[in-house]
Amino acid sequence: MLGKPNSSANEVTVIEWKVYMDFRAFYSGNALQFLASRQLAFSELEEVVKRQYADAQLALISSSPVHGIANAASDIDLICVTDDRQSDQSMASQIYHNEHHMEVVAFAREEVHNAFSQLATDAHKATAQKLVAFK
């Protein structure tokens, strides 16, 4: 069993999961397949995001297209990272691009940094505490 030293037989570690599934390839492949089915390129989505948030530094596609469960009626959910907070309510902007319904939510770089820092802290907690933090 792969894993960290002294791990028990029932413990699943991050190292072990990497052997079984390439999450990056799975999610990227789903997104690319979805975009191809809509005859869209990711660069088009980035342009839509930039028109909405000029200071967007990063744009990500999320939700059903990434998880491989999108259907013909699925909208395109996008997340972007901006330099500054856009509002106190991270509301999605409703956009139509070439007949495709899109929703864009912007998060400030500081919000993203704080969220990932908290996740890193929570990762070292016991399972029950992780579940509480997740909620």
PDB file of C-alpha atoms in Angstrom:
ATOM      1  CA  MET A   1       0.000   0.000   0.000  1.00  0.00           C
ATOM      2  CA  LEU A   2       1.331   3.394  -0.929  1.00  0.00           C
ATOM      3  CA  GLY A   3       1.090   6.130   1.624  1.00  0.00           C
ATOM      4  CA  LYS A   4       2.861   7.934   4.334  1.00  0.00           C
ATOM      5  CA  PRO A   5       5.050   5.986   6.736  1.00  0.00           C
ATOM      6  CA  ASN A   6       3.240   4.326   9.642  1.00  0.00           C
ATOM      7  CA  SER A   7      -0.180   4.649   7.989  1.00  0.00           C
ATOM      8  CA  SER A   8      -2.743   2.039   8.984  1.00  0.00           C
ATOM      9  CA  ALA A   9      -4.134  -0.466   6.465  1.00  0.00           C
ATOM     10  CA  ASN A  10      -7.500   1.341   6.392  1.00  0.00           C
ATOM     11  CA  GLU A  11      -6.135   4.859   5.964  1.00  0.00           C
ATOM     12  CA  VAL A  12      -6.313   6.421   2.513  1.00  0.00           C
ATOM     13  CA  THR A  13      -3.712   9.077   1.861  1.00  0.00           C
ATOM     14  CA  VAL A  14      -3.345  11.743  -0.780  1.00  0.00           C
ATOM     15  CA  ILE A  15      -0.380   9.893  -2.249  1.00  0.00           C
ATOM     16  CA  GLU A  16      -2.447   6.722  -2.602  1.00  0.00           C
ATOM     17  CA  TRP A  17      -5.314   8.498  -4.381  1.00  0.00           C
ATOM     18  CA  LYS A  18      -2.926   9.913  -6.976  1.00  0.00           C
ATOM     19  CA  VAL A  19      -2.159   6.336  -8.023  1.00  0.00           C
ATOM     20  CA  TYR A  20      -5.814   5.576  -8.688  1.00  0.00           C
ATOM     21  CA  MET A  21      -7.092   8.745 -10.347  1.00  0.00           C
ATOM     22  CA  ASP A  22      -5.655  11.729 -12.152  1.00  0.00           C
ATOM     23  CA  PHE A  23      -8.188  14.332 -10.994  1.00  0.00           C
ATOM     24  CA  ARG A  24      -6.672  17.103 -13.098  1.00  0.00           C
ATOM     25  CA  ALA A  25      -6.973  15.067 -16.302  1.00  0.00           C
ATOM     26  CA  PHE A  26     -10.494  13.928 -15.391  1.00  0.00           C
ATOM     27  CA  TYR A  27     -11.877  17.406 -14.730  1.00  0.00           C
ATOM     28  CA  SER A  28      -9.955  19.067 -17.569  1.00  0.00           C
ATOM     29  CA  GLY A  29     -11.111  16.385 -19.989  1.00  0.00           C
ATOM     30  CA  ASN A  30     -14.734  16.845 -18.951  1.00  0.00           C
ATOM     31  CA  ALA A  31     -14.502  20.621 -19.397  1.00  0.00           C
ATOM     32  CA  LEU A  32     -12.827  20.331 -22.800  1.00  0.00           C
ATOM     33  CA  GLN A  33     -15.399  17.810 -23.998  1.00  0.00           C
ATOM     34  CA  PHE A  34     -18.237  20.075 -22.836  1.00  0.00           C
ATOM     35  CA  LEU A  35     -16.749  23.125 -24.558  1.00  0.00           C
ATOM     36  CA  ALA A  36     -16.261  21.157 -27.774  1.00  0.00           C
ATOM     37  CA  SER A  37     -19.907  20.064 -27.679  1.00  0.00           C
ATOM     38  CA  ARG A  38     -20.887  23.749 -27.446  1.00  0.00           C
ATOM     39  CA  GLN A  39     -18.362  24.743 -30.111  1.00  0.00           C
ATOM     40  CA  LEU A  40     -16.619  27.043 -27.661  1.00  0.00           C
ATOM     41  CA  ALA A  41     -12.990  27.607 -26.817  1.00  0.00           C
ATOM     42  CA  PHE A  42     -11.817  28.433 -23.324  1.00  0.00           C
ATOM     43  CA  SER A  43     -10.293  31.630 -24.704  1.00  0.00           C
ATOM     44  CA  GLU A  44     -13.841  32.808 -25.507  1.00  0.00           C
ATOM     45  CA  LEU A  45     -14.869  32.248 -21.910  1.00  0.00           C
ATOM     46  CA  GLU A  46     -11.855  34.212 -20.718  1.00  0.00           C
ATOM     47  CA  GLU A  47     -12.891  37.085 -23.018  1.00  0.00           C
ATOM     48  CA  VAL A  48     -16.403  37.056 -21.542  1.00  0.00           C
ATOM     49  CA  VAL A  49     -14.945  37.180 -18.031  1.00  0.00           C
ATOM     50  CA  LYS A  50     -12.562  40.020 -18.958  1.00  0.00           C
ATOM     51  CA  ARG A  51     -15.458  42.065 -20.364  1.00  0.00           C
ATOM     52  CA  GLN A  52     -17.263  41.676 -17.050  1.00  0.00           C
ATOM     53  CA  TYR A  53     -14.215  42.055 -14.768  1.00  0.00           C
ATOM     54  CA  ALA A  54     -11.320  43.863 -16.452  1.00  0.00           C
ATOM     55  CA  ASP A  55      -8.885  42.996 -13.657  1.00  0.00           C
ATOM     56  CA  ALA A  56      -9.651  39.261 -13.692  1.00  0.00           C
ATOM     57  CA  GLN A  57      -6.396  37.352 -13.280  1.00  0.00           C
ATOM     58  CA  LEU A  58      -7.750  33.843 -13.516  1.00  0.00           C
ATOM     59  CA  ALA A  59     -10.909  32.317 -14.983  1.00  0.00           C
ATOM     60  CA  LEU A  60     -12.141  28.811 -14.175  1.00  0.00           C
ATOM     61  CA  ILE A  61     -15.074  26.813 -15.500  1.00  0.00           C
ATOM     62  CA  SER A  62     -16.958  24.973 -12.757  1.00  0.00           C
ATOM     63  CA  SER A  63     -19.979  22.847 -11.870  1.00  0.00           C
ATOM     64  CA  SER A  64     -21.629  20.251 -14.101  1.00  0.00           C
ATOM     65  CA  PRO A  65     -19.328  20.622 -17.165  1.00  0.00           C
ATOM     66  CA  VAL A  66     -16.287  19.888 -15.010  1.00  0.00           C
ATOM     67  CA  HIS A  67     -17.917  16.975 -13.196  1.00  0.00           C
ATOM     68  CA  GLY A  68     -19.017  15.385 -16.474  1.00  0.00           C
ATOM     69  CA  ILE A  69     -22.743  15.636 -15.760  1.00  0.00           C
ATOM     70  CA  ALA A  70     -23.703  18.584 -17.986  1.00  0.00           C
ATOM     71  CA  ASN A  71     -26.608  18.253 -20.378  1.00  0.00           C
ATOM     72  CA  ALA A  72     -27.963  20.332 -23.263  1.00  0.00           C
ATOM     73  CA  ALA A  73     -29.716  22.701 -20.837  1.00  0.00           C
ATOM     74  CA  SER A  74     -26.696  23.260 -18.585  1.00  0.00           C
ATOM     75  CA  ASP A  75     -25.431  26.784 -18.225  1.00  0.00           C
ATOM     76  CA  ILE A  76     -21.750  27.642 -18.079  1.00  0.00           C
ATOM     77  CA  ASP A  77     -20.607  28.583 -14.585  1.00  0.00           C
ATOM     78  CA  LEU A  78     -17.396  30.565 -14.372  1.00  0.00           C
ATOM     79  CA  ILE A  79     -15.325  31.731 -11.438  1.00  0.00           C
ATOM     80  CA  CYS A  80     -12.710  34.445 -11.695  1.00  0.00           C
ATOM     81  CA  VAL A  81     -10.107  35.889  -9.364  1.00  0.00           C
ATOM     82  CA  THR A  82      -9.779  39.665  -9.306  1.00  0.00           C
ATOM     83  CA  ASP A  83      -7.361  42.005  -7.583  1.00  0.00           C
ATOM     84  CA  ASP A  84     -10.051  43.640  -5.474  1.00  0.00           C
ATOM     85  CA  ARG A  85     -13.357  42.577  -3.945  1.00  0.00           C
ATOM     86  CA  GLN A  86     -16.215  43.288  -6.351  1.00  0.00           C
ATOM     87  CA  SER A  87     -18.932  43.378  -3.677  1.00  0.00           C
ATOM     88  CA  ASP A  88     -19.802  41.964  -0.287  1.00  0.00           C
ATOM     89  CA  GLN A  89     -22.245  39.565  -1.949  1.00  0.00           C
ATOM     90  CA  SER A  90     -20.511  37.255  -4.434  1.00  0.00           C
ATOM     91  CA  MET A  91     -23.467  37.278  -6.804  1.00  0.00           C
ATOM     92  CA  ALA A  92     -23.231  35.690 -10.227  1.00  0.00           C
ATOM     93  CA  SER A  93     -23.462  37.949 -13.261  1.00  0.00           C
ATOM     94  CA  GLN A  94     -25.905  36.550 -15.827  1.00  0.00           C
ATOM     95  CA  ILE A  95     -24.399  36.764 -19.311  1.00  0.00           C
ATOM     96  CA  TYR A  96     -25.362  35.449 -22.728  1.00  0.00           C
ATOM     97  CA  HIS A  97     -22.589  34.785 -25.222  1.00  0.00           C
ATOM     98  CA  ASN A  98     -23.488  33.366 -28.637  1.00  0.00           C
ATOM     99  CA  GLU A  99     -26.741  31.968 -27.214  1.00  0.00           C
ATOM    100  CA  HIS A 100     -24.936  30.327 -24.284  1.00  0.00           C
ATOM    101  CA  HIS A 101     -26.113  31.228 -20.780  1.00  0.00           C
ATOM    102  CA  MET A 102     -23.168  31.946 -18.499  1.00  0.00           C
ATOM    103  CA  GLU A 103     -22.834  32.954 -14.882  1.00  0.00           C
ATOM    104  CA  VAL A 104     -19.661  34.598 -13.613  1.00  0.00           C
ATOM    105  CA  VAL A 105     -18.755  34.942  -9.934  1.00  0.00           C
ATOM    106  CA  ALA A 106     -15.735  37.028  -8.948  1.00  0.00           C
ATOM    107  CA  PHE A 107     -13.632  36.443  -5.854  1.00  0.00           C
ATOM    108  CA  ALA A 108     -10.890  38.776  -4.689  1.00  0.00           C
ATOM    109  CA  ARG A 109      -7.357  37.425  -4.543  1.00  0.00           C
ATOM    110  CA  GLU A 110      -7.372  37.969  -0.757  1.00  0.00           C
ATOM    111  CA  GLU A 111     -10.585  35.920  -0.365  1.00  0.00           C
ATOM    112  CA  VAL A 112      -9.062  33.034  -2.315  1.00  0.00           C
ATOM    113  CA  HIS A 113      -5.831  33.191  -0.333  1.00  0.00           C
ATOM    114  CA  ASN A 114      -7.740  33.161   2.969  1.00  0.00           C
ATOM    115  CA  ALA A 115      -9.949  30.261   1.873  1.00  0.00           C
ATOM    116  CA  PHE A 116      -6.978  28.127   0.797  1.00  0.00           C
ATOM    117  CA  SER A 117      -5.104  28.976   3.991  1.00  0.00           C
ATOM    118  CA  GLN A 118      -8.106  27.820   6.012  1.00  0.00           C
ATOM    119  CA  LEU A 119      -8.342  24.610   3.963  1.00  0.00           C
ATOM    120  CA  ALA A 120      -4.664  23.916   4.633  1.00  0.00           C
ATOM    121  CA  THR A 121      -5.244  24.420   8.357  1.00  0.00           C
ATOM    122  CA  ASP A 122      -8.371  22.249   8.364  1.00  0.00           C
ATOM    123  CA  ALA A 123      -6.576  19.458   6.484  1.00  0.00           C
ATOM    124  CA  HIS A 124      -4.538  18.705   9.601  1.00  0.00           C
ATOM    125  CA  LYS A 125      -7.591  18.280  11.827  1.00  0.00           C
ATOM    126  CA  ALA A 126      -9.280  15.028  12.801  1.00  0.00           C
ATOM    127  CA  THR A 127     -11.983  13.719  10.457  1.00  0.00           C
ATOM    128  CA  ALA A 128     -14.894  14.940  12.596  1.00  0.00           C
ATOM    129  CA  GLN A 129     -13.362  18.418  12.799  1.00  0.00           C
ATOM    130  CA  LYS A 130     -12.814  18.440   9.025  1.00  0.00           C
ATOM    131  CA  LEU A 131     -16.496  17.691   8.486  1.00  0.00           C
ATOM    132  CA  VAL A 132     -17.506  20.537  10.792  1.00  0.00           C
ATOM    133  CA  ALA A 133     -15.144  22.896   8.954  1.00  0.00           C
ATOM    134  CA  PHE A 134     -16.521  21.765   5.603  1.00  0.00           C
ATOM    135  CA  LYS A 135     -20.081  22.592   6.640  1.00  0.00           C
TER     136      LYS A 135
END
